[in-house]
mmCIF file of C-alpha atoms and ligand atoms in Angstrom:
data_model
loop_
_atom_site.group_PDB
_atom_site.id
_atom_site.type_symbol
_atom_site.label_atom_id
_atom_site.label_comp_id
_atom_site.label_asym_id
_atom_site.label_seq_id
_atom_site.Cartn_x
_atom_site.Cartn_y
_atom_site.Cartn_z
ATOM 1 C CA MET A 1 93.358 128.506 114.958
ATOM 2 C CA SER A 2 92.251 125.749 112.615
ATOM 3 C CA ARG A 3 93.610 122.315 113.356
ATOM 4 C CA GLU A 4 93.460 119.016 111.540
ATOM 5 C CA LEU A 5 92.248 116.469 114.092
ATOM 6 C CA CYS A 6 91.896 112.791 113.262
ATOM 7 C CA SER A 7 88.252 111.879 113.275
ATOM 8 C CA VAL A 8 86.128 108.995 112.081
ATOM 9 C CA ALA A 9 84.067 111.525 110.095
ATOM 10 C CA GLY A 10 85.988 110.699 106.917
ATOM 11 C CA LEU A 11 85.390 106.968 107.194
ATOM 12 C CA ARG A 12 83.356 105.719 104.233
ATOM 13 C CA GLY A 13 81.242 102.571 103.913
ATOM 14 C CA GLN A 14 81.931 101.294 107.452
ATOM 15 C CA GLU A 15 78.598 101.868 109.176
ATOM 16 C CA SER A 16 78.811 98.878 111.504
ATOM 17 C CA ALA A 17 82.254 99.966 112.751
ATOM 18 C CA LEU A 18 80.905 103.488 113.350
ATOM 19 C CA ARG A 19 78.010 102.027 115.363
ATOM 20 C CA ALA A 20 80.452 100.034 117.514
ATOM 21 C CA PHE A 21 82.558 103.158 118.167
ATOM 22 C CA ALA A 22 79.455 105.214 118.962
ATOM 23 C CA ALA A 23 78.247 102.562 121.438
ATOM 24 C CA ALA A 24 81.601 102.677 123.232
ATOM 25 C CA LEU A 25 81.499 106.462 123.541
ATOM 26 C CA ALA A 26 77.796 106.794 124.387
ATOM 27 C CA VAL A 27 77.110 108.174 127.828
ATOM 28 C CA GLY A 28 75.584 105.530 130.103
ATOM 29 C CA VAL A 29 71.873 105.691 131.066
ATOM 30 C CA ASP A 30 72.927 106.910 134.498
ATOM 31 C CA GLY A 31 74.750 109.821 132.871
ATOM 32 C CA GLY A 32 78.018 108.217 133.946
ATOM 33 C CA PRO A 33 81.065 107.762 131.810
ATOM 34 C CA ALA A 34 81.106 105.876 128.524
ATOM 35 C CA ARG A 35 81.565 102.109 128.670
ATOM 36 C CA VAL A 36 84.864 101.598 126.944
ATOM 37 C CA ALA A 37 86.288 98.081 126.659
ATOM 38 C CA GLY A 38 89.911 97.243 127.420
ATOM 39 C CA ALA A 39 90.560 96.051 123.868
ATOM 40 C CA TYR A 40 88.957 96.320 120.443
ATOM 41 C CA LEU A 41 89.862 94.160 117.465
ATOM 42 C CA LEU A 42 89.412 96.180 114.259
ATOM 43 C CA HIS A 43 89.337 93.396 111.711
ATOM 44 C CA GLY A 44 88.870 93.383 107.972
ATOM 45 C CA PRO A 45 90.916 93.612 104.783
ATOM 46 C CA GLU A 46 93.846 95.986 104.459
ATOM 47 C CA GLY A 47 93.177 99.397 102.912
ATOM 48 C CA VAL A 48 89.488 99.823 103.822
ATOM 49 C CA GLY A 49 89.831 102.301 106.687
ATOM 50 C CA ARG A 50 90.933 100.320 109.762
ATOM 51 C CA GLY A 51 93.879 102.672 110.392
ATOM 52 C CA MET A 52 91.775 105.807 109.959
ATOM 53 C CA GLY A 53 89.075 104.248 112.163
ATOM 54 C CA ALA A 54 91.606 103.469 114.904
ATOM 55 C CA ALA A 55 93.143 106.966 114.761
ATOM 56 C CA GLY A 56 89.742 108.681 114.849
ATOM 57 C CA PHE A 57 88.411 106.434 117.626
ATOM 58 C CA ALA A 58 91.601 107.023 119.658
ATOM 59 C CA THR A 59 91.198 110.801 119.314
ATOM 60 C CA ALA A 60 87.582 110.604 120.500
ATOM 61 C CA LEU A 61 88.511 108.253 123.383
ATOM 62 C CA LEU A 62 91.180 110.658 124.619
ATOM 63 C CA CYS A 63 89.038 113.804 124.212
ATOM 64 C CA ALA A 64 87.640 115.261 127.455
ATOM 65 C CA ASN A 65 84.330 116.324 125.844
ATOM 66 C CA PRO A 66 83.591 114.297 122.702
ATOM 67 C CA ARG A 67 80.329 115.104 120.937
ATOM 68 C CA GLY A 68 79.245 111.667 119.892
ATOM 69 C CA LEU A 69 82.104 110.423 117.757
ATOM 70 C CA ALA A 70 83.564 113.874 117.142
ATOM 71 C CA PRO A 71 86.419 115.142 119.324
ATOM 72 C CA CYS A 72 85.743 118.622 120.768
ATOM 73 C CA GLY A 73 88.892 120.135 119.262
ATOM 74 C CA GLU A 74 89.317 122.395 122.290
ATOM 75 C CA CYS A 75 90.510 120.328 125.246
ATOM 76 C CA LYS A 76 94.132 119.650 126.160
ATOM 77 C CA ALA A 77 93.996 116.126 124.691
ATOM 78 C CA CYS A 78 92.657 117.432 121.360
ATOM 79 C CA GLY A 79 95.446 120.027 121.305
ATOM 80 C CA TRP A 80 98.039 117.313 121.802
ATOM 81 C CA ASN A 81 96.413 115.108 119.178
ATOM 82 C CA ALA A 82 96.243 117.921 116.637
ATOM 83 C CA ALA A 83 99.951 118.508 117.149
ATOM 84 C CA GLY A 84 100.695 114.764 117.021
ATOM 85 C CA THR A 85 102.277 114.823 120.474
ATOM 86 C CA HIS A 86 99.729 113.129 122.777
ATOM 87 C CA PRO A 87 101.873 111.432 125.442
ATOM 88 C CA ASP A 88 99.203 108.809 126.219
ATOM 89 C CA LEU A 89 98.650 107.667 122.635
ATOM 90 C CA VAL A 90 101.244 105.047 121.797
ATOM 91 C CA GLY A 91 101.483 102.544 119.036
ATOM 92 C CA ILE A 92 103.414 100.197 116.850
ATOM 93 C CA SER A 93 102.963 99.991 113.120
ATOM 94 C CA ALA A 94 104.328 97.793 110.353
ATOM 95 C CA GLU A 95 104.433 100.967 108.261
ATOM 96 C CA THR A 96 106.054 103.507 110.580
ATOM 97 C CA GLY A 97 107.710 101.530 113.384
ATOM 98 C CA PRO A 98 109.240 102.316 115.745
ATOM 99 C CA PHE A 99 111.836 99.940 114.275
ATOM 100 C CA PHE A 100 114.769 99.396 116.615
ATOM 101 C CA LYS A 101 118.091 98.014 115.418
ATOM 102 C CA ASP A 102 118.363 95.703 118.451
ATOM 103 C CA ASP A 103 117.094 95.105 121.997
ATOM 104 C CA GLY A 104 119.696 97.493 123.401
ATOM 105 C CA GLU A 105 118.449 100.376 121.281
ATOM 106 C CA ALA A 106 114.852 99.547 122.249
ATOM 107 C CA ARG A 107 115.738 99.612 125.963
ATOM 108 C CA ARG A 108 117.670 102.854 125.664
ATOM 109 C CA SER A 109 114.850 104.703 123.918
ATOM 110 C CA GLY A 110 113.004 106.808 126.469
ATOM 111 C CA PRO A 111 109.199 106.918 126.534
ATOM 112 C CA GLY A 112 109.221 110.320 124.829
ATOM 113 C CA GLN A 113 111.450 109.007 122.071
ATOM 114 C CA PHE A 114 109.216 105.936 121.611
ATOM 115 C CA ILE A 115 106.058 108.036 121.377
ATOM 116 C CA ARG A 116 107.679 110.519 118.975
ATOM 117 C CA ALA A 117 108.879 107.668 116.769
ATOM 118 C CA TYR A 118 105.288 106.443 116.463
ATOM 119 C CA HIS A 119 103.767 109.873 115.869
ATOM 120 C CA ASP A 120 106.419 111.215 113.499
ATOM 121 C CA GLY A 121 107.373 107.937 111.825
ATOM 122 C CA GLN A 122 107.878 108.190 108.088
ATOM 123 C CA LYS A 123 105.696 105.808 106.133
ATOM 124 C CA ILE A 124 107.826 103.160 104.486
ATOM 125 C CA ARG A 125 106.867 101.805 101.084
ATOM 126 C CA ALA A 126 106.351 98.139 101.958
ATOM 127 C CA ARG A 127 105.232 97.047 105.420
ATOM 128 C CA ARG A 128 107.688 95.215 107.677
ATOM 129 C CA ARG A 129 107.424 92.588 110.448
ATOM 130 C CA ILE A 130 107.100 94.067 113.944
ATOM 131 C CA PRO A 131 109.725 92.517 116.231
ATOM 132 C CA VAL A 132 108.923 91.459 119.796
ATOM 133 C CA ARG A 133 111.283 94.159 121.136
ATOM 134 C CA ALA A 134 108.945 96.869 119.815
ATOM 135 C CA VAL A 135 105.960 95.205 121.526
ATOM 136 C CA ARG A 136 107.862 94.974 124.831
ATOM 137 C CA ARG A 137 108.930 98.608 124.638
ATOM 138 C CA MET A 138 105.364 99.720 123.929
ATOM 139 C CA LEU A 139 104.117 97.810 126.990
ATOM 140 C CA ASP A 140 106.853 99.410 129.168
ATOM 141 C CA VAL A 141 105.692 102.844 128.060
ATOM 142 C CA LEU A 142 102.055 101.918 128.738
ATOM 143 C CA SER A 143 102.901 100.830 132.279
ATOM 144 C CA LEU A 144 103.746 104.451 133.181
ATOM 145 C CA SER A 145 100.921 106.575 134.561
ATOM 146 C CA ALA A 146 98.992 108.662 132.054
ATOM 147 C CA ALA A 147 100.583 112.070 131.530
ATOM 148 C CA GLY A 148 97.186 113.576 130.819
ATOM 149 C CA GLY A 149 95.693 111.958 133.918
ATOM 150 C CA GLY A 150 93.066 110.067 131.935
ATOM 151 C CA ARG A 151 92.988 107.159 129.575
ATOM 152 C CA LYS A 152 95.880 105.683 127.592
ATOM 153 C CA VAL A 153 95.327 104.274 124.107
ATOM 154 C CA ALA A 154 97.593 101.824 122.264
ATOM 155 C CA VAL A 155 97.176 101.263 118.517
ATOM 156 C CA ILE A 156 98.616 98.062 117.057
ATOM 157 C CA ASP A 157 98.837 97.999 113.255
ATOM 158 C CA SER A 158 98.653 95.087 112.806
ATOM 159 C CA LEU A 159 98.514 91.810 114.677
ATOM 160 C CA ASP A 160 99.255 89.904 111.452
ATOM 161 C CA GLU A 161 102.692 91.516 111.194
ATOM 162 C CA ILE A 162 103.851 90.948 114.780
ATOM 163 C CA GLU A 163 106.410 88.185 115.393
ATOM 164 C CA GLU A 164 104.907 85.152 117.131
ATOM 165 C CA GLU A 165 106.680 85.860 120.420
ATOM 166 C CA GLY A 166 105.337 89.418 120.285
ATOM 167 C CA VAL A 167 101.761 88.145 119.981
ATOM 168 C CA ALA A 168 102.263 86.017 123.121
ATOM 169 C CA THR A 169 103.686 89.066 124.939
ATOM 170 C CA LEU A 170 100.744 91.190 123.860
ATOM 171 C CA LEU A 171 98.290 88.517 125.006
ATOM 172 C CA LYS A 172 99.694 88.635 128.546
ATOM 173 C CA SER A 173 99.042 92.347 128.582
ATOM 174 C CA LEU A 174 95.495 91.938 127.272
ATOM 175 C CA GLU A 175 94.832 89.461 130.091
ATOM 176 C CA GLU A 176 96.074 91.899 132.716
ATOM 177 C CA PRO A 177 95.833 95.312 131.054
ATOM 178 C CA PRO A 178 97.594 98.320 132.539
ATOM 179 C CA PRO A 179 95.075 100.600 134.332
ATOM 180 C CA SER A 180 92.851 102.880 132.176
ATOM 181 C CA THR A 181 94.313 101.516 128.975
ATOM 182 C CA THR A 182 92.451 100.682 125.771
ATOM 183 C CA PHE A 183 94.105 98.599 123.058
ATOM 184 C CA LEU A 184 93.024 99.070 119.442
ATOM 185 C CA VAL A 185 94.304 95.996 117.625
ATOM 186 C CA LEU A 186 94.100 95.861 113.818
ATOM 187 C CA ALA A 187 93.947 92.487 112.078
ATOM 188 C CA GLY A 188 92.957 90.877 108.772
ATOM 189 C CA GLY A 189 90.564 87.962 109.049
ATOM 190 C CA VAL A 190 89.477 86.869 112.545
ATOM 191 C CA ASP A 191 90.266 83.287 111.511
ATOM 192 C CA ARG A 192 93.968 84.105 111.829
ATOM 193 C CA VAL A 193 93.608 85.652 115.290
ATOM 194 C CA PRO A 194 94.293 83.259 118.205
ATOM 195 C CA ASP A 195 91.147 82.460 120.251
ATOM 196 C CA THR A 196 92.911 83.661 123.391
ATOM 197 C CA ILE A 197 93.186 87.151 121.874
ATOM 198 C CA LEU A 198 89.698 87.081 120.347
ATOM 199 C CA SER A 199 88.139 86.359 123.726
ATOM 200 C CA ARG A 200 89.790 89.478 125.193
ATOM 201 C CA CYS A 201 88.619 91.890 122.485
ATOM 202 C CA GLN A 202 85.403 93.466 121.353
ATOM 203 C CA ARG A 203 85.196 92.899 117.628
ATOM 204 C CA VAL A 204 84.729 95.784 115.195
ATOM 205 C CA ARG A 205 84.267 94.630 111.639
ATOM 206 C CA PHE A 206 85.514 96.508 108.576
ATOM 207 C CA ARG A 207 84.222 95.468 105.147
ATOM 208 C CA PRO A 208 85.530 95.756 101.589
ATOM 209 C CA LEU A 209 84.372 99.067 100.073
ATOM 210 C CA ALA A 210 81.796 99.245 97.290
ATOM 211 C CA PRO A 211 83.316 99.984 93.840
ATOM 212 C CA ASP A 212 81.622 103.422 93.785
ATOM 213 C CA VAL A 213 83.328 104.348 97.052
ATOM 214 C CA VAL A 214 86.754 103.166 95.810
ATOM 215 C CA ARG A 215 86.257 105.150 92.571
ATOM 216 C CA GLU A 216 85.281 108.309 94.440
ATOM 217 C CA LEU A 217 88.191 108.088 96.900
ATOM 218 C CA LEU A 218 90.642 107.307 94.104
ATOM 219 C CA LEU A 219 89.551 110.324 92.061
ATOM 220 C CA ARG A 220 89.719 112.523 95.148
ATOM 221 C CA ALA A 221 93.282 111.392 95.889
ATOM 222 C CA ALA A 222 94.500 111.809 92.299
ATOM 223 C CA PRO A 223 96.127 115.154 91.560
ATOM 224 C CA THR A 224 93.738 117.326 89.591
ATOM 225 C CA GLY A 225 94.478 117.416 85.890
ATOM 226 C CA ASP A 226 96.127 113.969 86.034
ATOM 227 C CA ASP A 227 95.495 112.972 82.429
ATOM 228 C CA GLU A 228 97.035 109.571 83.028
ATOM 229 C CA LEU A 229 94.192 108.560 85.264
ATOM 230 C CA ASN A 230 91.609 108.434 82.486
ATOM 231 C CA ASP A 231 88.308 106.565 82.745
ATOM 232 C CA SER A 232 89.630 103.187 81.661
ATOM 233 C CA ALA A 233 92.643 103.424 84.012
ATOM 234 C CA VAL A 234 90.317 104.266 86.907
ATOM 235 C CA GLU A 235 88.034 101.329 86.082
ATOM 236 C CA LEU A 236 91.017 98.958 85.903
ATOM 237 C CA LEU A 237 92.294 100.157 89.303
ATOM 238 C CA VAL A 238 88.818 99.899 90.866
ATOM 239 C CA ARG A 239 88.466 96.304 89.666
ATOM 240 C CA LEU A 240 91.955 95.360 90.862
ATOM 241 C CA ALA A 241 91.328 96.983 94.245
ATOM 242 C CA GLN A 242 88.632 94.473 95.233
ATOM 243 C CA GLY A 243 87.171 96.906 97.733
ATOM 244 C CA SER A 244 90.468 98.250 99.107
ATOM 245 C CA ILE A 245 91.237 101.911 98.462
ATOM 246 C CA GLY A 246 94.697 101.304 99.945
ATOM 247 C CA ARG A 247 95.383 98.762 97.237
ATOM 248 C CA ALA A 248 93.989 101.023 94.484
ATOM 249 C CA LEU A 249 96.244 103.875 95.587
ATOM 250 C CA ARG A 250 99.287 101.625 95.804
ATOM 251 C CA ALA A 251 98.598 100.260 92.315
ATOM 252 C CA ALA A 252 98.204 103.830 91.000
ATOM 253 C CA ARG A 253 101.463 104.891 92.691
ATOM 254 C CA ILE A 254 103.471 102.158 90.979
ATOM 255 C CA GLY A 255 101.731 102.920 87.670
ATOM 256 C CA LEU A 256 100.117 99.506 87.375
ATOM 257 C CA HIS A 257 97.405 100.963 85.136
ATOM 258 C CA HIS A 258 100.057 101.462 82.440
ATOM 259 C CA GLN A 259 101.221 97.860 82.603
ATOM 260 C CA ALA A 260 98.319 96.082 80.884
ATOM 261 C CA PRO A 261 100.211 95.793 77.556
ATOM 262 C CA LEU A 262 103.234 94.465 79.437
ATOM 263 C CA ALA A 263 101.173 91.823 81.226
ATOM 264 C CA LEU A 264 99.500 90.794 77.975
ATOM 265 C CA ARG A 265 102.741 90.621 76.018
ATOM 266 C CA GLY A 266 104.993 89.341 78.751
ATOM 267 C CA LEU A 267 102.883 86.717 80.429
ATOM 268 C CA LEU A 268 99.834 86.054 78.298
ATOM 269 C CA GLY A 269 101.159 86.684 74.820
ATOM 270 C CA PRO A 270 103.395 84.922 72.335
ATOM 271 C CA ALA A 271 106.366 87.276 72.834
ATOM 272 C CA GLY A 272 108.299 84.555 74.605
ATOM 273 C CA PRO A 273 111.161 85.108 77.010
ATOM 274 C CA ARG A 274 111.699 88.679 75.816
ATOM 275 C CA GLY A 275 108.218 89.545 77.057
ATOM 276 C CA VAL A 276 108.916 88.106 80.471
ATOM 277 C CA ASP A 277 112.254 89.970 80.557
ATOM 278 C CA ASP A 278 110.328 93.206 80.078
ATOM 279 C CA ALA A 279 108.098 92.248 83.014
ATOM 280 C CA CYS A 280 111.215 91.598 85.166
ATOM 281 C CA ALA A 281 112.646 94.966 84.108
ATOM 282 C CA TRP A 282 109.485 96.733 85.302
ATOM 283 C CA VAL A 283 109.705 94.933 88.655
ATOM 284 C CA HIS A 284 113.376 95.983 89.006
ATOM 285 C CA ALA A 285 112.479 99.580 88.205
ATOM 286 C CA ALA A 286 111.184 99.635 91.819
ATOM 287 C CA GLY A 287 114.808 99.860 92.934
ATOM 288 C CA ARG A 288 116.710 97.425 95.110
ATOM 289 C CA ASP A 289 114.119 97.182 97.898
ATOM 290 C CA LEU A 290 113.025 93.526 97.704
ATOM 291 C CA ALA A 291 109.748 94.139 99.533
ATOM 292 C CA GLU A 292 108.820 96.773 96.966
ATOM 293 C CA GLN A 293 109.791 94.415 94.118
ATOM 294 C CA ARG A 294 107.448 91.807 95.596
ATOM 295 C CA VAL A 295 104.621 94.335 95.719
ATOM 296 C CA ARG A 296 105.119 94.966 91.992
ATOM 297 C CA THR A 297 105.323 91.246 91.209
ATOM 298 C CA ARG A 298 102.146 90.461 93.140
ATOM 299 C CA GLU A 299 100.236 93.313 91.501
ATOM 300 C CA LEU A 300 101.474 92.299 88.045
ATOM 301 C CA LEU A 301 100.202 88.752 88.653
ATOM 302 C CA ALA A 302 96.853 90.144 89.825
ATOM 303 C CA LEU A 303 96.633 92.276 86.690
ATOM 304 C CA THR A 304 97.485 89.252 84.528
ATOM 305 C CA MET A 305 94.772 87.227 86.263
ATOM 306 C CA LEU A 306 92.196 89.980 85.652
ATOM 307 C CA LEU A 307 93.144 90.340 81.962
ATOM 308 C CA ALA A 308 93.111 86.552 81.442
ATOM 309 C CA ARG A 309 89.600 86.387 82.913
ATOM 310 C CA ASP A 310 88.474 89.247 80.662
ATOM 311 C CA ARG A 311 89.909 87.529 77.635
ATOM 312 C CA ALA A 312 88.245 84.209 78.499
ATOM 313 C CA ALA A 313 84.932 86.015 79.011
ATOM 314 C CA THR A 314 85.030 87.751 75.611
ATOM 315 C CA SER A 315 86.406 84.831 73.594
ATOM 316 C CA GLY A 316 84.528 82.124 75.449
ATOM 317 C CA GLY A 317 87.813 80.203 75.473
ATOM 318 C CA ALA A 318 88.046 78.877 79.005
ATOM 319 C CA SER A 319 90.790 76.356 78.217
ATOM 320 C CA GLU A 320 93.559 78.970 78.210
ATOM 321 C CA LEU A 321 92.277 80.270 81.537
ATOM 322 C CA ASP A 322 92.282 76.700 82.910
ATOM 323 C CA ALA A 323 95.953 76.478 81.989
ATOM 324 C CA LEU A 324 96.791 79.876 83.448
ATOM 325 C CA LEU A 325 95.019 79.769 86.795
ATOM 326 C CA PRO A 326 97.196 77.053 88.422
ATOM 327 C CA ALA A 327 100.324 78.806 87.111
ATOM 328 C CA LEU A 328 99.198 82.162 88.542
ATOM 329 C CA THR A 329 98.179 80.577 91.854
ATOM 330 C CA ALA A 330 101.649 79.003 92.097
ATOM 331 C CA GLY A 331 103.108 82.448 91.290
ATOM 332 C CA PHE A 332 101.207 84.127 94.166
ATOM 333 C CA GLU A 333 102.357 81.372 96.547
ATOM 334 C CA SER A 334 105.980 81.839 95.467
ATOM 335 C CA VAL A 335 105.805 85.607 96.052
ATOM 336 C CA GLY A 336 104.359 84.887 99.522
ATOM 337 C CA ALA A 337 107.249 82.494 100.167
ATOM 338 C CA ASN A 338 109.772 85.243 99.272
ATOM 339 C CA VAL A 339 110.994 83.597 96.057
ATOM 340 C CA SER A 340 112.881 86.144 93.942
ATOM 341 C CA PRO A 341 110.602 88.057 91.542
ATOM 342 C CA ASP A 342 112.682 87.012 88.493
ATOM 343 C CA LEU A 343 112.285 83.335 89.360
ATOM 344 C CA VAL A 344 108.554 83.771 89.964
ATOM 345 C CA LEU A 345 107.974 85.440 86.595
ATOM 346 C CA HIS A 346 110.179 83.067 84.597
ATOM 347 C CA ALA A 347 108.593 80.008 86.262
ATOM 348 C CA LEU A 348 105.149 81.401 85.518
ATOM 349 C CA TRP A 349 106.016 82.020 81.871
ATOM 350 C CA ALA A 350 107.540 78.516 81.547
ATOM 351 C CA ARG A 351 104.414 76.897 83.000
ATOM 352 C CA VAL A 352 102.163 78.868 80.686
ATOM 353 C CA ALA A 353 104.328 78.001 77.665
ATOM 354 C CA ARG A 354 104.274 74.301 78.596
ATOM 355 C CA ALA A 355 100.502 74.335 79.012
ATOM 356 C CA ARG A 356 100.087 75.901 75.577
ATOM 357 C CA ARG A 357 102.051 73.203 73.801
HETATM 358 ZN ZN1 LIG B 1 88.661 117.340 123.043
#
């Protein structure tokens, strides 16, 4: 029977993370068990393999007979992991939940239900905040003894998206971890991680991917015979990705590579308010999900920034870029502050128009 098991084998361009995982799983000099820490902080930009690294490392940690970093594929734990039902692998994710309506629903959900929600959770389009109730419920489930009799692994994706109170709750657990439990905590930059959490975790660093790696992964993910993803579209997506295959794929999914004319006309060109209306229309084509509209707005600003830089480089006219950069920076800040996409785009266009006069 062939099974798809999560493994770190597919991880590209993350050699130092692989070394850290291998060191954790290496058999001690005395032939004794591997020296696994209570918590690992997998830090680095989004979309470079932290999630895949955590899933593969968790599978190897739970396996009864891992061969180096590779799970054996034959033990009970590997069987559970292949089926996505391992009772001692729990997690919370800004992408899949579990998202509870309220504290009551969180309390009522049994351990099995909580674990299933994590394993079977549907990916949502834009990531959400993780409420403290989800953190508490995860810790309740972890306090039970391991169903498989061995280690328990908790994956937290990611610390940046947990409500403040949830981070404090998690910290208490890292200080006094449940027995035989390993936490795999994902985070962006370590500078945003509280020192109290840093001091409890072994750090595993993930780096931005080289452009060649992003290009290769992007082409592999694209459906074969996708004429739309021609060479220039791929190059545009690779440059926008800034080392994140997750970002390149998201940009491809929303069709950002088709929006260069829109960005040029709507925000950089002389088309005036009609141009910016077209840009708003594209953002609204995402549907009514505000988070998804913000993703489109942010990516459209990034595309505009890239095209403005290109134009300044070819024309040697840096003055237009000087006028645009503060306006675009203000636009990114407004998106981050949850200002409505229409307001962001109109304010940006107004600032650019003013600077031109
Ligand atoms: Zn195994």
